Coordinates of C-alpha atoms in Angstrom, one line a residue:
M26 CA 101.1 -51.4 94.6
S27 CA 97.2 -50.7 94.6
K28 CA 97.5 -47.6 92.3
F29 CA 99.5 -49.8 89.9
Y30 CA 96.8 -52.5 89.9
L31 CA 94.2 -49.8 89.4
L32 CA 96.1 -48.3 86.3
L33 CA 96.5 -51.6 84.9
S34 CA 92.6 -52.1 85.2
V35 CA 91.9 -49.0 83.5
I36 CA 94.0 -49.7 80.5
L37 CA 92.6 -53.3 80.3
A38 CA 89.2 -51.9 80.3
L39 CA 89.9 -49.4 77.6
Q40 CA 91.4 -51.8 75.4
A41 CA 88.3 -54.3 75.8
S42 CA 86.1 -51.4 75.0
Q43 CA 88.0 -50.5 71.7
A44 CA 87.9 -54.2 70.7
C45 CA 84.0 -54.4 71.3
E46 CA 83.6 -51.2 69.5
G47 CA 85.6 -52.6 66.6
A48 CA 83.6 -55.9 66.7
N49 CA 80.1 -53.9 66.9
Q50 CA 81.2 -51.8 63.9
N51 CA 82.2 -55.3 62.1
E52 CA 78.9 -56.8 63.1
G53 CA 76.9 -53.5 62.1
Q54 CA 78.4 -54.1 58.5
V55 CA 77.5 -57.7 58.6
A56 CA 74.0 -57.0 59.9
T57 CA 73.6 -54.4 56.9
G58 CA 74.7 -56.8 54.2
R59 CA 72.4 -59.4 55.8
Q60 CA 69.3 -57.2 55.9
Q61 CA 69.7 -56.0 52.3
T62 CA 70.1 -59.6 51.2
Q63 CA 67.2 -60.7 53.1
N64 CA 65.1 -57.7 51.9
Y65 CA 65.7 -58.7 48.6
F66 CA 64.7 -62.2 49.0
T67 CA 61.6 -61.4 50.8
Y68 CA 60.5 -58.6 48.1
A69 CA 61.4 -60.9 45.0
Y70 CA 60.9 -64.4 45.9
G71 CA 58.5 -64.1 49.1
Y72 CA 60.9 -66.1 51.5
T73 CA 64.3 -65.4 53.5
P74 CA 66.7 -68.3 53.0
N75 CA 68.5 -69.2 56.1
L76 CA 71.7 -68.2 55.0
W77 CA 73.3 -67.0 58.2
N78 CA 73.2 -69.5 60.9
A79 CA 76.1 -71.9 59.5
L80 CA 78.9 -72.2 62.2
Y81 CA 82.0 -70.0 61.5
Y82 CA 84.4 -73.0 61.5
R83 CA 82.0 -75.5 60.2
P84 CA 83.6 -77.5 57.2
R85 CA 82.2 -76.6 53.9
L86 CA 80.2 -79.5 52.6
P87 CA 80.0 -80.3 48.8
A88 CA 76.6 -79.5 47.0
L89 CA 74.7 -82.7 46.0
V90 CA 73.5 -82.3 42.5
Y91 CA 71.4 -85.3 41.1
A92 CA 72.8 -86.7 38.0
S93 CA 69.5 -88.2 36.9
P94 CA 66.5 -86.2 35.8
Y95 CA 64.0 -88.3 37.8
E96 CA 65.9 -90.0 40.7
G97 CA 68.7 -88.8 43.0
R98 CA 70.4 -92.4 42.8
I99 CA 73.7 -91.3 41.5
I100 CA 75.2 -88.1 43.1
N101 CA 77.5 -85.7 41.5
R102 CA 79.4 -83.9 44.2
T103 CA 80.5 -80.6 43.0
P104 CA 82.3 -78.5 45.4
V105 CA 80.8 -74.9 46.0
S106 CA 82.5 -71.7 46.6
S107 CA 81.5 -67.9 46.8
P108 CA 84.6 -66.1 46.2
Q109 CA 83.0 -62.8 45.2
F110 CA 80.4 -62.5 47.8
R111 CA 82.8 -60.7 50.3
T112 CA 83.9 -58.2 47.8
N113 CA 80.5 -57.4 46.5
L114 CA 79.2 -57.1 49.7
Q115 CA 82.0 -54.8 50.7
E116 CA 81.5 -52.5 47.7
D117 CA 77.5 -52.4 48.7
D118 CA 78.5 -51.3 52.3
K119 CA 81.0 -48.5 51.0
D120 CA 77.9 -46.9 49.0
G121 CA 76.2 -46.1 52.4
R122 CA 79.4 -45.5 54.7
E123 CA 82.9 -45.1 54.1
D124 CA 85.4 -46.2 56.6
E125 CA 88.1 -43.3 57.1
D126 CA 90.6 -45.7 58.3
G127 CA 90.3 -48.1 55.7
K128 CA 89.2 -51.2 58.0
N129 CA 86.4 -52.1 55.8
E130 CA 88.3 -54.5 53.5
A131 CA 90.0 -56.0 56.4
N132 CA 87.2 -56.7 58.7
T133 CA 85.2 -58.2 55.6
D134 CA 88.1 -60.3 54.8
D135 CA 88.1 -61.9 58.3
K136 CA 84.6 -63.6 57.4
E137 CA 85.4 -65.4 54.3
D138 CA 83.2 -68.4 54.9
R139 CA 80.7 -67.0 56.9
F140 CA 78.6 -65.8 54.0
A141 CA 78.8 -68.8 51.6
L142 CA 75.4 -69.4 50.0
G143 CA 75.9 -73.0 49.1
G144 CA 73.9 -74.3 46.2
L145 CA 70.8 -72.0 46.7
I146 CA 71.6 -69.4 44.4
T147 CA 72.4 -70.1 40.7
E148 CA 72.7 -67.9 37.4
N149 CA 69.1 -69.2 36.7
F150 CA 67.9 -67.6 40.0
I151 CA 69.6 -64.3 40.1
S152 CA 70.6 -62.6 37.2
T153 CA 70.6 -59.1 35.7
R154 CA 68.0 -59.7 33.1
P155 CA 64.8 -57.8 33.9
V156 CA 61.9 -59.9 35.4
E157 CA 58.9 -59.9 32.7
F158 CA 55.5 -61.1 33.9
N159 CA 52.0 -61.2 32.7
S160 CA 51.2 -57.6 34.1
G161 CA 54.0 -56.3 31.7
L162 CA 56.0 -55.0 34.7
S163 CA 59.5 -55.0 34.1
T164 CA 61.5 -54.6 37.5
F165 CA 65.2 -54.8 37.3
N166 CA 67.1 -56.9 39.9
P167 CA 69.2 -54.5 41.8
W168 CA 71.3 -57.2 43.3
G169 CA 71.8 -59.2 40.3
Q170 CA 74.7 -57.1 39.0
K171 CA 76.5 -57.3 42.4
I172 CA 76.3 -60.9 43.1
K173 CA 75.7 -62.6 39.6
N174 CA 79.1 -64.4 39.9
I175 CA 78.5 -65.8 43.5
V176 CA 78.6 -69.2 42.5
N177 CA 78.9 -71.1 39.0
L178 CA 77.2 -74.2 39.4
S179 CA 75.7 -76.6 36.6
P180 CA 71.9 -76.7 36.6
V181 CA 70.1 -79.1 39.1
S182 CA 68.3 -81.7 37.4
V183 CA 64.5 -82.1 39.1
N184 CA 62.0 -84.8 38.9
P185 CA 59.2 -83.3 36.6
N186 CA 56.5 -85.2 38.4
V187 CA 57.4 -83.8 41.8
N188 CA 56.4 -80.2 43.0
Y189 CA 59.1 -78.0 44.3
Q190 CA 56.9 -75.2 45.2
V191 CA 59.6 -72.5 46.4
A192 CA 61.5 -72.6 43.4
T193 CA 59.4 -73.6 40.4
F194 CA 55.8 -72.0 40.9
D195 CA 54.1 -75.2 40.7
S196 CA 50.5 -75.6 40.0
C197 CA 47.8 -75.3 42.7
I198 CA 43.8 -75.1 42.8
S199 CA 42.3 -71.9 44.5
R200 CA 39.2 -71.8 46.7
N201 CA 36.9 -71.3 43.7
G202 CA 38.5 -74.0 41.7
D203 CA 40.6 -71.9 39.4
A204 CA 44.2 -73.1 38.6
G205 CA 47.1 -70.8 39.6
I206 CA 50.7 -71.2 41.0
C207 CA 52.2 -71.5 44.2
A208 CA 54.2 -68.1 45.2
S209 CA 54.1 -65.7 48.3
R210 CA 51.8 -63.1 48.6
A211 CA 54.4 -60.4 47.6
V212 CA 55.4 -62.2 44.4
C213 CA 51.7 -62.8 43.7
S214 CA 51.2 -58.9 43.9
L215 CA 54.3 -58.4 41.8
F216 CA 52.8 -60.8 39.0
G217 CA 49.4 -58.9 39.2
G218 CA 47.8 -62.0 40.4
R219 CA 45.0 -62.8 42.8
S220 CA 45.8 -64.6 46.1
S221 CA 43.0 -67.5 46.7
G222 CA 44.0 -70.6 48.6
V223 CA 47.0 -71.7 50.4
C224 CA 50.1 -73.9 49.1
N225 CA 52.9 -75.6 51.3
L226 CA 55.5 -73.8 53.2
G227 CA 53.5 -70.7 53.6
L228 CA 52.9 -69.8 50.0
T229 CA 49.6 -68.8 48.5
C230 CA 47.9 -70.0 45.4
C231 CA 48.2 -67.2 42.9
V232 CA 45.7 -66.9 39.9
N233 CA 46.8 -64.8 37.1
A234 CA 44.7 -63.3 34.5
I235 CA 45.3 -61.1 31.4
N236 CA 42.4 -59.5 29.4
T237 CA 44.3 -57.5 26.9
C238 CA 45.1 -58.0 23.2
D239 CA 48.5 -58.5 21.6
G240 CA 50.1 -59.1 24.9
A241 CA 52.6 -62.1 26.1
I242 CA 52.8 -64.4 29.1
T243 CA 55.4 -66.6 30.6
L244 CA 53.5 -67.9 33.7
N245 CA 52.0 -71.2 34.0
N246 CA 48.2 -71.5 34.4
T247 CA 47.4 -68.2 33.2
Y248 CA 43.7 -67.2 32.1
W249 CA 43.4 -65.2 28.8
Q250 CA 40.0 -63.5 28.9
S251 CA 38.4 -61.2 26.5
P252 CA 38.8 -57.7 26.9
A253 CA 36.3 -55.8 29.1
T254 CA 35.2 -53.4 26.3
P255 CA 33.4 -54.6 23.2
I256 CA 35.3 -56.0 20.4
T257 CA 34.8 -54.2 17.2
A258 CA 35.2 -55.7 13.7
P259 CA 37.2 -56.2 11.5
S260 CA 40.1 -56.7 14.1
T261 CA 42.3 -59.2 15.8
C262 CA 43.2 -60.2 19.3
S263 CA 46.3 -62.3 19.9
L264 CA 48.5 -63.5 22.7
T265 CA 52.1 -64.9 22.8
V266 CA 52.9 -67.5 25.2
T267 CA 56.8 -67.4 25.6
L268 CA 58.5 -70.8 26.4
D269 CA 61.9 -70.6 27.7
S270 CA 63.8 -72.6 30.6
K271 CA 65.8 -69.8 31.5
R272 CA 63.2 -67.6 32.9
R273 CA 63.0 -68.0 36.7
E274 CA 59.3 -69.1 36.3
Q275 CA 60.0 -71.7 34.0
I276 CA 62.7 -73.7 35.7
K277 CA 61.3 -77.0 34.4
P278 CA 61.5 -77.3 30.5
I279 CA 58.2 -77.3 28.8
C280 CA 57.5 -79.7 26.1
Q281 CA 53.3 -79.4 25.9
I282 CA 50.8 -76.7 26.3
R283 CA 47.3 -77.4 27.1
L284 CA 44.4 -74.8 26.4
D285 CA 41.0 -75.2 28.4
F286 CA 38.3 -73.3 27.0
V287 CA 36.7 -72.2 30.1
S288 CA 34.2 -70.3 27.9
F289 CA 34.3 -69.7 24.1
T290 CA 31.7 -67.9 22.1
T291 CA 32.2 -66.2 18.5
S292 CA 29.9 -66.0 15.5
Q293 CA 28.6 -69.3 14.1
P294 CA 30.3 -70.4 10.6
T295 CA 28.6 -69.7 7.3
G296 CA 28.4 -73.1 5.4
G297 CA 30.7 -74.6 7.8
T298 CA 33.5 -72.0 7.1
C299 CA 34.4 -69.9 10.0
T300 CA 34.3 -66.1 9.6
D301 CA 35.2 -65.5 12.9
T302 CA 38.3 -67.6 13.6
F303 CA 40.5 -68.8 16.3
E304 CA 44.0 -70.3 15.2
V305 CA 47.2 -71.4 16.7
S306 CA 50.9 -71.0 15.3
G307 CA 54.0 -72.1 16.5
S308 CA 53.3 -75.8 17.6
S309 CA 54.6 -78.8 16.0
N310 CA 51.0 -80.4 15.7
I311 CA 48.5 -78.6 13.6
A312 CA 45.6 -77.3 15.4
P313 CA 42.3 -76.9 13.1
V314 CA 40.8 -73.2 12.8
I315 CA 37.7 -73.0 14.8
C316 CA 34.7 -70.7 15.8
G317 CA 31.3 -70.7 17.5
D318 CA 30.6 -72.3 20.5
N319 CA 33.5 -74.3 22.3
S320 CA 32.9 -74.0 25.9
G321 CA 34.3 -77.0 27.8
Q322 CA 36.6 -78.0 24.9
H323 CA 40.3 -78.3 25.2
M324 CA 43.5 -78.7 22.9
Y325 CA 47.1 -80.1 23.4
L326 CA 49.9 -78.3 21.6
D327 CA 53.1 -80.0 21.1
V328 CA 56.4 -77.8 21.2
Q329 CA 60.1 -78.2 21.2
S330 CA 61.5 -78.5 24.7
S331 CA 62.1 -75.1 25.9
A332 CA 65.6 -76.3 27.4
L333 CA 66.6 -76.7 23.7
S334 CA 65.4 -73.5 22.4
S335 CA 62.8 -70.8 23.1
T336 CA 59.4 -71.0 21.6
D337 CA 56.8 -68.4 21.0
L338 CA 53.2 -70.0 20.8
K339 CA 50.8 -67.6 19.1
L340 CA 47.0 -67.6 19.9
K341 CA 44.9 -65.4 17.7
F342 CA 41.4 -64.3 16.9
N343 CA 40.3 -62.7 13.7
F344 CA 37.0 -61.1 13.9
A345 CA 35.1 -60.3 10.4
V346 CA 32.7 -57.5 9.9
G347 CA 29.0 -58.1 9.2
T348 CA 29.1 -61.7 10.8
Q349 CA 26.9 -60.9 13.9
T350 CA 23.2 -60.9 13.0
F351 CA 20.3 -60.6 15.5
P352 CA 20.2 -61.9 18.3
Y353 CA 23.5 -60.5 19.0
I354 CA 26.1 -62.8 20.1
P355 CA 28.9 -61.3 22.1
R356 CA 32.4 -62.4 21.3
S357 CA 34.0 -63.5 24.4
W358 CA 36.3 -66.1 26.0
N359 CA 38.3 -67.5 29.0
I360 CA 41.0 -69.7 28.2
K361 CA 43.2 -71.6 30.6
I362 CA 46.9 -71.8 29.5
A363 CA 48.6 -74.6 31.3
M364 CA 52.3 -75.3 30.5
L365 CA 53.5 -79.2 30.8
P366 CA 56.9 -79.9 31.8
C367 CA 59.0 -82.5 29.6
G368 CA 58.8 -86.0 31.1
V369 CA 55.6 -85.6 33.2
S370 CA 53.1 -88.5 33.4
Y371 CA 50.2 -86.7 32.3
L372 CA 51.7 -85.4 28.7
A373 CA 49.2 -86.1 25.9
P374 CA 50.5 -88.9 23.2
K375 CA 52.5 -87.2 20.2
D376 CA 50.1 -85.5 17.8
C377 CA 47.0 -86.1 19.8
L378 CA 44.9 -82.6 19.9
Q379 CA 42.5 -83.9 22.5
Y380 CA 43.6 -86.3 25.4
F381 CA 40.9 -87.7 27.9
T382 CA 42.2 -89.2 31.1
S383 CA 39.3 -90.9 32.8
A384 CA 37.3 -94.3 32.2
Q385 CA 34.2 -92.5 31.1
G386 CA 33.1 -89.0 29.9
R387 CA 31.8 -87.2 27.0
V388 CA 33.8 -86.2 23.7
S389 CA 32.4 -83.8 21.0
S390 CA 33.4 -81.9 17.8
F391 CA 34.0 -78.4 18.0
N392 CA 31.2 -76.2 17.8
W393 CA 28.7 -79.1 18.6
H394 CA 25.9 -77.8 20.9
D395 CA 22.7 -79.1 22.0
A396 CA 20.4 -76.5 20.3
S397 CA 18.1 -76.6 17.6
S398 CA 19.1 -75.2 14.5
T399 CA 18.8 -75.2 10.5
L400 CA 22.1 -74.0 10.1
T401 CA 25.4 -75.9 9.6
R402 CA 27.5 -76.1 13.0
Q403 CA 29.9 -78.7 11.7
L404 CA 33.2 -76.9 11.0
N405 CA 35.1 -77.3 7.9
N406 CA 38.8 -78.5 7.6
Q407 CA 39.0 -80.2 10.8
N408 CA 41.6 -83.2 10.8
Y409 CA 42.9 -84.1 14.3
R410 CA 43.3 -87.2 16.5
I411 CA 41.3 -87.5 19.9
C412 CA 43.2 -90.0 22.1
F413 CA 42.1 -91.8 25.5
R414 CA 44.2 -93.0 28.1
T415 CA 43.7 -96.8 29.0
E416 CA 42.5 -96.6 32.6
L417 CA 42.7 -99.3 35.3
L418 CA 39.1 -100.1 36.2
K419 CA 38.0 -100.1 39.5
A420 CA 35.9 -103.2 39.6
H421 CA 38.7 -105.3 38.2
P422 CA 42.4 -105.2 38.9
T423 CA 43.2 -104.9 35.3
K424 CA 43.1 -102.4 32.6
A425 CA 40.5 -101.7 30.4
T426 CA 40.2 -103.9 27.3
Q427 CA 37.7 -102.0 24.9
M428 CA 36.1 -98.6 24.7
C429 CA 32.4 -98.1 23.9
L430 CA 30.8 -95.1 22.3
S431 CA 27.0 -94.1 22.4
V432 CA 25.6 -90.8 21.2
C433 CA 24.8 -88.7 24.0
S434 CA 21.2 -87.7 25.0
V435 CA 20.1 -84.2 24.0
T436 CA 17.3 -82.1 25.5
N437 CA 17.2 -78.9 23.8
G438 CA 16.7 -80.4 20.1
G439 CA 20.3 -80.8 19.2
D440 CA 21.5 -83.6 16.9
A441 CA 24.1 -85.9 18.5
F442 CA 25.4 -87.4 15.4
S443 CA 25.3 -85.7 12.0
I444 CA 28.1 -85.9 9.7
T445 CA 27.8 -85.6 5.7
T446 CA 23.9 -86.0 4.5
V447 CA 23.4 -89.4 3.1
P448 CA 21.8 -88.9 -0.4
P449 CA 19.2 -91.0 -2.0
S450 CA 20.1 -93.5 -4.6
G451 CA 20.2 -92.3 -8.2
A452 CA 16.8 -93.8 -9.4
S453 CA 14.8 -91.9 -6.5
S454 CA 14.9 -88.4 -6.4
T455 CA 11.6 -87.7 -4.7
A456 CA 11.3 -85.3 -1.7
S457 CA 10.3 -88.1 0.5
A458 CA 13.2 -90.4 -0.7
T459 CA 15.7 -87.4 0.0
S460 CA 14.1 -86.8 3.4
S461 CA 14.4 -90.6 4.3
A462 CA 17.9 -90.8 3.2
A463 CA 18.9 -88.1 5.3
T464 CA 18.0 -89.8 8.5
L465 CA 20.3 -92.8 7.9
S466 CA 23.7 -93.9 9.2
A467 CA 26.5 -94.5 6.6
V468 CA 29.8 -96.4 6.6
G469 CA 32.6 -97.0 4.1
T470 CA 34.0 -94.4 1.6
T471 CA 31.8 -94.9 -1.5
F472 CA 28.8 -96.3 -3.0
K473 CA 28.2 -97.7 -6.4
D474 CA 25.1 -95.8 -7.9
S475 CA 23.3 -97.4 -10.7
V476 CA 22.7 -93.8 -12.6
K477 CA 25.5 -91.4 -11.2
G478 CA 28.3 -94.1 -10.8
T479 CA 30.6 -94.1 -8.0
R480 CA 29.5 -91.6 -5.3
A481 CA 31.3 -90.6 -1.9
V482 CA 29.6 -91.7 1.4
C483 CA 32.3 -91.2 4.1
L484 CA 35.0 -90.2 2.0
Y485 CA 35.4 -86.4 2.8
D486 CA 33.7 -85.9 6.2
F487 CA 33.9 -89.1 8.7
L488 CA 34.6 -90.2 12.3
L489 CA 37.3 -92.9 12.2
I490 CA 36.8 -95.6 14.8
A491 CA 39.2 -98.4 14.1
G492 CA 37.7 -101.8 14.7
G493 CA 34.2 -100.7 15.7
R494 CA 31.7 -103.1 16.2
D495 CA 27.9 -103.5 17.3
S496 CA 26.5 -106.1 19.8
N497 CA 26.1 -108.3 16.6
N498 CA 29.9 -107.9 15.5
V499 CA 29.2 -105.9 12.5
E500 CA 32.2 -104.1 11.9
A501 CA 32.9 -100.8 10.3
D502 CA 36.0 -98.1 10.6
R503 CA 34.5 -94.9 8.9
Y504 CA 31.1 -93.5 10.3
C505 CA 29.0 -90.6 9.0
G506 CA 25.4 -90.0 8.2
N507 CA 22.9 -89.1 10.5
A508 CA 23.3 -91.9 13.0
L509 CA 26.0 -94.1 14.4
N510 CA 25.6 -97.5 13.3
P511 CA 27.7 -100.1 11.3
A512 CA 25.1 -101.6 9.5
V513 CA 25.6 -102.1 5.8
I514 CA 24.2 -99.9 3.2
G515 CA 20.8 -100.7 1.6
Q516 CA 18.8 -101.5 4.8
G517 CA 17.0 -98.4 5.3
G518 CA 15.8 -97.9 1.7
L519 CA 12.1 -98.4 2.2
L520 CA 11.1 -95.6 -0.2
M521 CA 13.8 -96.2 -2.6
T522 CA 13.6 -98.3 -5.9
E523 CA 17.0 -99.4 -5.1
P524 CA 19.1 -99.8 -2.1
P525 CA 20.4 -96.4 -0.8
P526 CA 24.0 -95.7 0.4
G527 CA 22.7 -95.6 4.0
G528 CA 22.1 -98.1 6.8
L529 CA 19.8 -97.6 9.5
P530 CA 18.0 -94.4 11.1
S531 CA 18.8 -95.5 14.6
S532 CA 22.2 -95.3 16.6
V533 CA 23.8 -98.0 18.5
Q534 CA 26.8 -98.5 20.8
V535 CA 29.9 -99.0 19.0
C536 CA 32.8 -100.7 20.9
S537 CA 36.5 -101.0 19.8
S538 CA 39.1 -103.3 21.5
L539 CA 42.0 -101.8 19.6
M540 CA 44.5 -100.0 21.7
P541 CA 45.6 -97.4 22.1
F542 CA 42.0 -96.0 22.1
R543 CA 42.0 -93.2 19.3
L544 CA 39.3 -91.4 17.2
I545 CA 40.1 -89.4 14.1
Y546 CA 37.8 -86.7 12.9
R547 CA 38.2 -85.2 9.3
T548 CA 36.0 -82.8 7.1
D549 CA 36.7 -81.2 3.9
G550 CA 36.5 -77.6 3.0
T551 CA 32.8 -77.3 1.9
E552 CA 29.5 -78.4 2.4
E553 CA 28.3 -77.8 -1.1
E554 CA 27.9 -80.8 -3.8
I555 CA 31.2 -82.1 -5.3
T556 CA 31.1 -82.7 -9.1
A557 CA 32.7 -85.8 -10.2
V558 CA 35.9 -85.4 -12.3
P559 CA 36.8 -88.8 -13.4
S560 CA 40.1 -87.5 -15.2
S561 CA 41.3 -86.3 -11.9
N562 CA 40.1 -88.8 -9.6
I563 CA 37.5 -86.8 -7.9
I564 CA 34.6 -88.8 -6.9
G565 CA 31.2 -86.9 -6.5
A566 CA 29.3 -86.3 -3.4
A567 CA 26.1 -84.9 -2.6
A568 CA 25.5 -81.4 -1.0
D569 CA 25.5 -81.4 3.0
T570 CA 22.5 -80.1 4.9
A571 CA 22.9 -78.7 8.2
N572 CA 25.4 -80.9 9.8
T573 CA 26.1 -80.6 13.2
G574 CA 29.0 -82.9 14.0
F575 CA 28.9 -85.3 16.9
C576 CA 28.5 -86.0 20.7
L577 CA 29.5 -89.2 22.2
D578 CA 29.6 -90.7 25.7
F579 CA 32.5 -92.9 26.1
E580 CA 33.2 -95.9 28.5
E581 CA 36.4 -98.0 28.9
K582 CA 35.3 -101.5 29.9

């Protein structure tokens, strides 16, 4: 009897050993698939999703998909399944090892629900499309072909004002103040970026820059910098900003681009016309051609939502030959390109090229600079809106009701307000009269000259401040001349034999209570004299002399 029990124990031990061996073999296959998947996520996206801790017999819960683009108040319950995963995993395992007795399929089928990925992976997250980033690197996704049909879910709507740093590469600020995107160090390296600072969830602030011509970018907060080698002329240098919500790095649809000119130096204009030019194409609002000194300036560019169609926004420099004279001014730039999602609270109002979001600050025309010069710095063919957000004042629990503008102080000989040279009246043509008239402010569109008839004043070049008034409630809308002052014409003509088309030589504070607070700046295409042609309804204007544009300090009250 003891021999029988001994034999039975040996048989049971052998069966248990075979069962364990089969289980170990099966678990080895599972571990291989698990490790390959984790390696992919770690390399491509910088983190490992916790996909493998679900209980084997745990009921599968429906995924929660928010129906509202801003708040998850209404939940659309869509069941999630992954019928293709086990088959694809099995095929991948067979590439490395082939089971002679054909048990791979059976062992894999037993784990039907263990590897459900839920709502983590979508077509937008894993696909067979090459990954295209700023560095020009094109890396084929090795798992995309195998598991692209894991799930078939509708895109999940997200609140554009909330950061989802793992999935959407949200904005961050690095240690030295540069803007970047939140990503893992591995992904930042894949982008060709520089890690600086930290984000939530163990991510790093990745700063991206490109310093080549004729390149393309798809990442938010990318810096386009001038090439390290000197720029020859004539030549061009361009950059394409590709907007497409189907890209992994642009999950949130984009509706606006903000350009921040961290630094910007090209040659000065000739008679107000740019010879070196910077121009933008592909936006729905028109950005003027600019040149010269524009460090600290910015532009908002409206584009069609990238969820509706992809858009290529092109930024282009054109460098003309023979425009650089001694002392040599090198052409250089550093432009931060921010992609603003649709629906966020910080979008600029439509058709506003510039947008200011503080209660006080400084606004100036392109190429204005605090420097003494006898050349024209005011750029021709400018026509754009400058908008200001109505701020909540700290001293009062209400929003501002007016905005006041004053010419900014200068310390290096610059002219803070110089738009259109005011001519002397027709009967006064002496040098002293001409010099005196050029210092005066001006308002309105035309002036009736007793000798030359109707003459343009603030008709072709002007700054529009709707409802602008001084402290004495003297009101004007169009401002030009060499001072900001709504004074009526004829007040500064001490050297004139008749009233001039100008006001006073001193600038005053001008306030407007019309909301929303906006300015319109417009110049024509020439600084030369315009000859009157009555038959064509062309009003004559005097030639401009060394206009500089404007620099104003604003304050909401």
